[in-house]
Amino acid sequence: MSAQAPSAVILIRAERFTPNPATAADNAFQADAPAGQTDDATAAKALAEMDALAAALRAAGVRVHVFDDEDHTRPDSVFPNNWLSTHAGGMVAVYPMYASNRRHERRSDVLELLKSSYRVQTIVDYSGLEPDGIFLEGTGAMVLDHVSRVAYTARSHRADTHVLERFCTDFGYEPMAFEAVDSEGVPVYHTNVIACIGTDVALIALDMIPDLDRRAQVRERLSVNGRTVVDLTEDQIREFAGNAVELCGRTPEGRRRYIMAMSARARASLRPEQVAAIEESCEIVAVDIPTIELAGGSVRCMIAGVHLDRRPAAEPELTEAVEAINEDDPETLDGSDLIRADEEG
């Protein structure tokens, strides 16, 4: 199975979704709800879109964990990839968030689900950096190449390079930071709106990296293992073509099936040759989410991939010594009395 494409995801079903006014200042992709549309109508439309994404991923054979969120003070909780990422080897990261009204999106029940259903060894929590004004918004701020171990990061208020260095040291990635701006010179707020890395294909708006040398280095690093690089235009980025994610599903017969999940708007912006390049390695699964996209993020932002090994369905049988340790009132704390009894007997 590809290290790049997780076979399970976490989605948050945000029942009180609305574009977040606290993030509008530096998110050029954000928009207001249509004039005259009530908050209740916006929330209802968004819920239907979230459910449609979950259904489409399940139909593709992806394991989907959905958590409901009734809290009206968390308008952006539909985007869990900004506070959580998981990694092979049982590693989990929790991130510091830029907007203060997003910081309570972090949920212990999500972490408990991961620990109970998957093999989690270490949780590294960077959220204590928030009082110091240091932020790194997860796999929004970073686009991770899990195969070559590179963390591509567009510098912004939401992607501090100091904590990027710490993350890369802790998790074994090479940091690759760069400036990325639109045609008006506005910095890109999240790297994952301009870049998507799959196993054999990458989508990226290289022209939005103004430093020509750095642009060439990014292209070279992305393609060094034979990966096809699909160049996206800024117009396509504004249609969320870069905000996609590769996942590993299953066919009805149980065979692996690699998909590229994106919005219908993003899919419609792609040229035929770009679609062909993507579909050489994975099938495009597109879902219409226009209401969610008002918040400045698309399908990739909605998905926190689970790159962890599942726990076995049945617990392993305990040895006699371990059973003794688990007893309510063992004669010795470590069960050594039973071991000695066996040896003497």
PDB file of C-alpha atoms in Angstrom, residues 97-308:
ATOM      1  CA  MET A  97      -3.875  27.394  15.169  1.00  0.00           C
ATOM      2  CA  TYR A  98      -3.749  30.990  13.936  1.00  0.00           C
ATOM      3  CA  ALA A  99      -7.373  32.062  14.536  1.00  0.00           C
ATOM      4  CA  SER A 100      -8.245  32.041  18.229  1.00  0.00           C
ATOM      5  CA  ASN A 101     -11.789  30.806  17.578  1.00  0.00           C
ATOM      6  CA  ARG A 102     -10.376  27.706  15.861  1.00  0.00           C
ATOM      7  CA  ARG A 103      -8.233  26.511  18.756  1.00  0.00           C
ATOM      8  CA  HIS A 104     -11.037  24.632  20.482  1.00  0.00           C
ATOM      9  CA  GLU A 105     -11.617  22.536  17.339  1.00  0.00           C
ATOM     10  CA  ARG A 106      -9.058  20.116  18.816  1.00  0.00           C
ATOM     11  CA  ARG A 107     -11.023  17.183  20.214  1.00  0.00           C
ATOM     12  CA  SER A 108     -10.013  14.506  22.679  1.00  0.00           C
ATOM     13  CA  ASP A 109     -12.657  12.105  21.337  1.00  0.00           C
ATOM     14  CA  VAL A 110     -10.957  12.101  17.937  1.00  0.00           C
ATOM     15  CA  LEU A 111      -7.627  11.253  19.556  1.00  0.00           C
ATOM     16  CA  GLU A 112      -9.302   8.542  21.665  1.00  0.00           C
ATOM     17  CA  LEU A 113     -10.785   6.978  18.521  1.00  0.00           C
ATOM     18  CA  LEU A 114      -7.332   6.889  16.967  1.00  0.00           C
ATOM     19  CA  LYS A 115      -5.824   5.298  20.067  1.00  0.00           C
ATOM     20  CA  SER A 116      -8.558   2.683  20.386  1.00  0.00           C
ATOM     21  CA  SER A 117      -8.815   1.696  16.703  1.00  0.00           C
ATOM     22  CA  TYR A 118      -5.239   2.230  15.495  1.00  0.00           C
ATOM     23  CA  ARG A 119      -1.741   1.716  16.824  1.00  0.00           C
ATOM     24  CA  VAL A 120      -0.744   5.077  18.310  1.00  0.00           C
ATOM     25  CA  GLN A 121       2.614   5.278  20.066  1.00  0.00           C
ATOM     26  CA  THR A 122       3.275   9.001  20.399  1.00  0.00           C
ATOM     27  CA  ILE A 123       1.194  12.189  20.273  1.00  0.00           C
ATOM     28  CA  VAL A 124       3.292  15.327  19.793  1.00  0.00           C
ATOM     29  CA  ASP A 125       1.326  18.439  20.746  1.00  0.00           C
ATOM     30  CA  TYR A 126       2.617  21.777  19.432  1.00  0.00           C
ATOM     31  CA  SER A 127      -0.472  23.744  20.491  1.00  0.00           C
ATOM     32  CA  GLY A 128       1.371  25.221  23.490  1.00  0.00           C
ATOM     33  CA  LEU A 129       3.132  27.536  21.028  1.00  0.00           C
ATOM     34  CA  GLU A 130      -0.059  29.543  20.435  1.00  0.00           C
ATOM     35  CA  PRO A 131       0.503  32.036  23.292  1.00  0.00           C
ATOM     36  CA  ASP A 132       3.869  32.851  21.679  1.00  0.00           C
ATOM     37  CA  GLY A 133       2.202  33.693  18.368  1.00  0.00           C
ATOM     38  CA  ILE A 134       3.750  30.691  16.596  1.00  0.00           C
ATOM     39  CA  PHE A 135       1.497  28.672  14.308  1.00  0.00           C
ATOM     40  CA  LEU A 136       1.659  25.705  11.958  1.00  0.00           C
ATOM     41  CA  GLU A 137      -1.762  24.658  10.725  1.00  0.00           C
ATOM     42  CA  GLY A 138      -1.143  21.008  10.017  1.00  0.00           C
ATOM     43  CA  THR A 139      -1.515  19.650   6.513  1.00  0.00           C
ATOM     44  CA  GLY A 140      -3.037  22.937   5.462  1.00  0.00           C
ATOM     45  CA  ALA A 141       0.235  24.727   6.144  1.00  0.00           C
ATOM     46  CA  MET A 142       2.321  21.758   4.970  1.00  0.00           C
ATOM     47  CA  VAL A 143       1.851  19.444   2.004  1.00  0.00           C
ATOM     48  CA  LEU A 144       3.652  16.276   2.992  1.00  0.00           C
ATOM     49  CA  ASP A 145       5.430  13.894   0.663  1.00  0.00           C
ATOM     50  CA  HIS A 146       5.307  10.752   2.801  1.00  0.00           C
ATOM     51  CA  VAL A 147       7.323   8.798   0.217  1.00  0.00           C
ATOM     52  CA  SER A 148      10.343  11.106  -0.087  1.00  0.00           C
ATOM     53  CA  ARG A 149       9.806  12.600   3.399  1.00  0.00           C
ATOM     54  CA  VAL A 150       9.565  16.256   2.360  1.00  0.00           C
ATOM     55  CA  ALA A 151       7.354  18.936   3.961  1.00  0.00           C
ATOM     56  CA  TYR A 152       6.512  21.554   1.301  1.00  0.00           C
ATOM     57  CA  THR A 153       5.483  24.776   3.027  1.00  0.00           C
ATOM     58  CA  ALA A 154       4.463  28.217   1.772  1.00  0.00           C
ATOM     59  CA  ARG A 155       5.465  30.746   4.411  1.00  0.00           C
ATOM     60  CA  SER A 156       2.550  32.646   5.956  1.00  0.00           C
ATOM     61  CA  HIS A 157       1.056  33.728   9.275  1.00  0.00           C
ATOM     62  CA  ARG A 158      -0.174  30.150   9.543  1.00  0.00           C
ATOM     63  CA  ALA A 159       3.135  28.445   8.737  1.00  0.00           C
ATOM     64  CA  ASP A 160       6.022  29.483  10.982  1.00  0.00           C
ATOM     65  CA  THR A 161       9.314  28.027   9.784  1.00  0.00           C
ATOM     66  CA  HIS A 162      10.664  27.584  13.328  1.00  0.00           C
ATOM     67  CA  VAL A 163       7.926  25.146  14.309  1.00  0.00           C
ATOM     68  CA  LEU A 164       8.183  23.639  10.815  1.00  0.00           C
ATOM     69  CA  GLU A 165      11.804  22.778  11.647  1.00  0.00           C
ATOM     70  CA  ARG A 166      10.712  21.257  14.947  1.00  0.00           C
ATOM     71  CA  PHE A 167       8.037  19.162  13.253  1.00  0.00           C
ATOM     72  CA  CYS A 168      10.490  17.933  10.625  1.00  0.00           C
ATOM     73  CA  THR A 169      13.029  16.951  13.293  1.00  0.00           C
ATOM     74  CA  ASP A 170      10.389  15.140  15.353  1.00  0.00           C
ATOM     75  CA  PHE A 171       8.750  13.336  12.429  1.00  0.00           C
ATOM     76  CA  GLY A 172      11.659  12.781  10.057  1.00  0.00           C
ATOM     77  CA  TYR A 173      10.852  15.115   7.161  1.00  0.00           C
ATOM     78  CA  GLU A 174      13.010  17.493   5.134  1.00  0.00           C
ATOM     79  CA  PRO A 175      11.618  21.046   5.306  1.00  0.00           C
ATOM     80  CA  MET A 176      11.166  22.790   1.966  1.00  0.00           C
ATOM     81  CA  ALA A 177       9.818  26.285   2.593  1.00  0.00           C
ATOM     82  CA  PHE A 178       9.173  28.915  -0.065  1.00  0.00           C
ATOM     83  CA  GLU A 179       7.230  32.099  -0.755  1.00  0.00           C
ATOM     84  CA  ALA A 180       4.001  31.716  -2.734  1.00  0.00           C
ATOM     85  CA  VAL A 181       1.839  34.644  -3.854  1.00  0.00           C
ATOM     86  CA  ASP A 182      -1.005  35.332  -6.233  1.00  0.00           C
ATOM     87  CA  SER A 183      -0.864  37.724  -9.178  1.00  0.00           C
ATOM     88  CA  GLU A 184      -1.611  40.650  -6.848  1.00  0.00           C
ATOM     89  CA  GLY A 185       1.239  39.760  -4.506  1.00  0.00           C
ATOM     90  CA  VAL A 186      -1.018  38.363  -1.765  1.00  0.00           C
ATOM     91  CA  PRO A 187       0.650  35.455   0.086  1.00  0.00           C
ATOM     92  CA  VAL A 188      -1.034  32.068  -0.178  1.00  0.00           C
ATOM     93  CA  TYR A 189      -2.585  31.357   3.217  1.00  0.00           C
ATOM     94  CA  HIS A 190      -2.275  27.551   3.075  1.00  0.00           C
ATOM     95  CA  THR A 191       0.081  25.440   0.989  1.00  0.00           C
ATOM     96  CA  ASN A 192      -2.586  22.833   0.323  1.00  0.00           C
ATOM     97  CA  VAL A 193      -4.616  25.201  -1.851  1.00  0.00           C
ATOM     98  CA  ILE A 194      -1.784  25.352  -4.398  1.00  0.00           C
ATOM     99  CA  ALA A 195      -0.350  21.817  -4.159  1.00  0.00           C
ATOM    100  CA  CYS A 196      -1.429  18.202  -3.877  1.00  0.00           C
ATOM    101  CA  ILE A 197       1.027  15.303  -3.771  1.00  0.00           C
ATOM    102  CA  GLY A 198      -0.004  11.792  -4.720  1.00  0.00           C
ATOM    103  CA  THR A 199       2.041   8.640  -5.058  1.00  0.00           C
ATOM    104  CA  ASP A 200       2.749   9.013  -8.787  1.00  0.00           C
ATOM    105  CA  VAL A 201       1.334  12.456  -9.585  1.00  0.00           C
ATOM    106  CA  ALA A 202       1.517  15.938  -8.065  1.00  0.00           C
ATOM    107  CA  LEU A 203      -0.678  18.948  -8.808  1.00  0.00           C
ATOM    108  CA  ILE A 204       0.953  22.311  -8.114  1.00  0.00           C
ATOM    109  CA  ALA A 205       0.866  25.950  -9.208  1.00  0.00           C
ATOM    110  CA  LEU A 206       4.599  26.431  -9.587  1.00  0.00           C
ATOM    111  CA  ASP A 207       4.121  29.840 -11.228  1.00  0.00           C
ATOM    112  CA  MET A 208       2.862  31.135  -7.865  1.00  0.00           C
ATOM    113  CA  ILE A 209       6.394  30.646  -6.460  1.00  0.00           C
ATOM    114  CA  PRO A 210       8.077  33.900  -7.586  1.00  0.00           C
ATOM    115  CA  ASP A 211      11.667  32.825  -6.883  1.00  0.00           C
ATOM    116  CA  LEU A 212      12.657  31.060 -10.100  1.00  0.00           C
ATOM    117  CA  ASP A 213      15.463  29.071  -8.476  1.00  0.00           C
ATOM    118  CA  ARG A 214      13.203  27.865  -5.676  1.00  0.00           C
ATOM    119  CA  ARG A 215      10.504  27.042  -8.199  1.00  0.00           C
ATOM    120  CA  ALA A 216      12.935  24.828 -10.109  1.00  0.00           C
ATOM    121  CA  GLN A 217      14.073  23.158  -6.888  1.00  0.00           C
ATOM    122  CA  VAL A 218      10.495  22.349  -5.903  1.00  0.00           C
ATOM    123  CA  ARG A 219       9.771  20.854  -9.328  1.00  0.00           C
ATOM    124  CA  GLU A 220      12.951  18.797  -9.197  1.00  0.00           C
ATOM    125  CA  ARG A 221      12.255  17.520  -5.690  1.00  0.00           C
ATOM    126  CA  LEU A 222       8.681  16.558  -6.580  1.00  0.00           C
ATOM    127  CA  SER A 223       9.706  14.617  -9.685  1.00  0.00           C
ATOM    128  CA  VAL A 224      12.950  13.020  -8.485  1.00  0.00           C
ATOM    129  CA  ASN A 225      11.247   9.653  -7.875  1.00  0.00           C
ATOM    130  CA  GLY A 226       9.507   9.654 -11.260  1.00  0.00           C
ATOM    131  CA  ARG A 227       6.343  11.401 -10.135  1.00  0.00           C
ATOM    132  CA  THR A 228       4.419  13.274 -12.852  1.00  0.00           C
ATOM    133  CA  VAL A 229       4.048  16.993 -12.096  1.00  0.00           C
ATOM    134  CA  VAL A 230       0.841  18.596 -13.362  1.00  0.00           C
ATOM    135  CA  ASP A 231       1.181  22.386 -13.580  1.00  0.00           C
ATOM    136  CA  LEU A 232      -1.879  24.289 -12.396  1.00  0.00           C
ATOM    137  CA  THR A 233      -2.691  27.894 -13.248  1.00  0.00           C
ATOM    138  CA  GLU A 234      -3.702  30.530 -10.733  1.00  0.00           C
ATOM    139  CA  ASP A 235      -7.203  30.498 -12.214  1.00  0.00           C
ATOM    140  CA  GLN A 236      -7.420  26.773 -11.549  1.00  0.00           C
ATOM    141  CA  ILE A 237      -6.152  27.312  -8.007  1.00  0.00           C
ATOM    142  CA  ARG A 238      -9.019  29.742  -7.441  1.00  0.00           C
ATOM    143  CA  GLU A 239     -11.320  26.891  -8.464  1.00  0.00           C
ATOM    144  CA  PHE A 240      -9.626  24.725  -5.770  1.00  0.00           C
ATOM    145  CA  ALA A 241      -7.912  22.408  -8.267  1.00  0.00           C
ATOM    146  CA  GLY A 242      -4.900  22.174  -5.944  1.00  0.00           C
ATOM    147  CA  ASN A 243      -6.975  21.246  -2.901  1.00  0.00           C
ATOM    148  CA  ALA A 244      -7.227  17.532  -3.645  1.00  0.00           C
ATOM    149  CA  VAL A 245      -5.995  14.416  -1.854  1.00  0.00           C
ATOM    150  CA  GLU A 246      -5.049  10.905  -2.906  1.00  0.00           C
ATOM    151  CA  LEU A 247      -6.687   8.088  -0.933  1.00  0.00           C
ATOM    152  CA  CYS A 248      -6.608   4.305  -1.091  1.00  0.00           C
ATOM    153  CA  GLY A 249      -9.999   2.656  -1.368  1.00  0.00           C
ATOM    154  CA  ARG A 250     -11.185  -0.839  -2.255  1.00  0.00           C
ATOM    155  CA  THR A 251     -13.165  -2.256  -5.120  1.00  0.00           C
ATOM    156  CA  PRO A 252     -16.222  -4.433  -4.301  1.00  0.00           C
ATOM    157  CA  GLU A 253     -13.901  -7.401  -4.924  1.00  0.00           C
ATOM    158  CA  GLY A 254     -11.453  -6.121  -2.313  1.00  0.00           C
ATOM    159  CA  ARG A 255      -8.689  -4.911  -4.632  1.00  0.00           C
ATOM    160  CA  ARG A 256      -6.861  -1.673  -3.863  1.00  0.00           C
ATOM    161  CA  ARG A 257      -8.253   1.339  -5.684  1.00  0.00           C
ATOM    162  CA  TYR A 258      -6.411   4.661  -5.661  1.00  0.00           C
ATOM    163  CA  ILE A 259      -8.574   7.752  -5.959  1.00  0.00           C
ATOM    164  CA  MET A 260      -7.970  11.499  -6.160  1.00  0.00           C
ATOM    165  CA  ALA A 261     -10.705  13.209  -4.151  1.00  0.00           C
ATOM    166  CA  MET A 262     -11.549  16.777  -5.149  1.00  0.00           C
ATOM    167  CA  SER A 263     -14.540  19.048  -5.554  1.00  0.00           C
ATOM    168  CA  ALA A 264     -16.717  19.118  -8.668  1.00  0.00           C
ATOM    169  CA  ARG A 265     -15.668  22.737  -9.153  1.00  0.00           C
ATOM    170  CA  ALA A 266     -11.999  21.714  -9.112  1.00  0.00           C
ATOM    171  CA  ARG A 267     -12.605  18.814 -11.511  1.00  0.00           C
ATOM    172  CA  ALA A 268     -14.421  21.101 -13.966  1.00  0.00           C
ATOM    173  CA  SER A 269     -11.430  23.467 -14.077  1.00  0.00           C
ATOM    174  CA  LEU A 270      -8.966  20.782 -15.238  1.00  0.00           C
ATOM    175  CA  ARG A 271      -7.992  20.458 -18.876  1.00  0.00           C
ATOM    176  CA  PRO A 272      -8.369  17.041 -20.572  1.00  0.00           C
ATOM    177  CA  GLU A 273      -4.608  16.399 -20.598  1.00  0.00           C
ATOM    178  CA  GLN A 274      -4.420  17.175 -16.873  1.00  0.00           C
ATOM    179  CA  VAL A 275      -7.237  14.746 -16.149  1.00  0.00           C
ATOM    180  CA  ALA A 276      -5.472  12.110 -18.223  1.00  0.00           C
ATOM    181  CA  ALA A 277      -2.228  12.623 -16.302  1.00  0.00           C
ATOM    182  CA  ILE A 278      -4.027  12.177 -12.976  1.00  0.00           C
ATOM    183  CA  GLU A 279      -5.991   9.146 -14.116  1.00  0.00           C
ATOM    184  CA  GLU A 280      -2.850   7.303 -15.177  1.00  0.00           C
ATOM    185  CA  SER A 281      -2.414   6.442 -11.496  1.00  0.00           C
ATOM    186  CA  CYS A 282      -5.711   7.148  -9.745  1.00  0.00           C
ATOM    187  CA  GLU A 283      -9.395   7.683 -10.421  1.00  0.00           C
ATOM    188  CA  ILE A 284     -10.868  11.138  -9.807  1.00  0.00           C
ATOM    189  CA  VAL A 285     -13.773  11.200  -7.348  1.00  0.00           C
ATOM    190  CA  ALA A 286     -15.425  14.630  -7.440  1.00  0.00           C
ATOM    191  CA  VAL A 287     -18.104  15.913  -5.061  1.00  0.00           C
ATOM    192  CA  ASP A 288     -20.027  19.173  -5.348  1.00  0.00           C
ATOM    193  CA  ILE A 289     -19.385  21.264  -2.192  1.00  0.00           C
ATOM    194  CA  PRO A 290     -20.015  24.928  -3.127  1.00  0.00           C
ATOM    195  CA  THR A 291     -21.197  25.908   0.357  1.00  0.00           C
ATOM    196  CA  ILE A 292     -18.156  24.463   2.122  1.00  0.00           C
ATOM    197  CA  GLU A 293     -15.902  26.238  -0.374  1.00  0.00           C
ATOM    198  CA  LEU A 294     -17.280  29.592   0.791  1.00  0.00           C
ATOM    199  CA  ALA A 295     -15.003  29.107   3.824  1.00  0.00           C
ATOM    200  CA  GLY A 296     -11.911  29.149   1.604  1.00  0.00           C
ATOM    201  CA  GLY A 297     -11.148  25.438   1.665  1.00  0.00           C
ATOM    202  CA  SER A 298     -12.241  22.433  -0.338  1.00  0.00           C
ATOM    203  CA  VAL A 299     -12.132  18.631  -0.202  1.00  0.00           C
ATOM    204  CA  ARG A 300      -8.519  18.316   0.942  1.00  0.00           C
ATOM    205  CA  CYS A 301      -9.153  20.633   3.867  1.00  0.00           C
ATOM    206  CA  MET A 302     -12.107  18.494   4.975  1.00  0.00           C
ATOM    207  CA  ILE A 303     -10.050  15.317   5.249  1.00  0.00           C
ATOM    208  CA  ALA A 304      -7.673  14.273   8.007  1.00  0.00           C
ATOM    209  CA  GLY A 305      -6.022  11.143   6.633  1.00  0.00           C
ATOM    210  CA  VAL A 306      -5.253   8.208   8.920  1.00  0.00           C
ATOM    211  CA  HIS A 307      -1.741   6.914   8.178  1.00  0.00           C
ATOM    212  CA  LEU A 308      -1.789   4.486  11.117  1.00  0.00           C
TER     213      LEU A 308
END
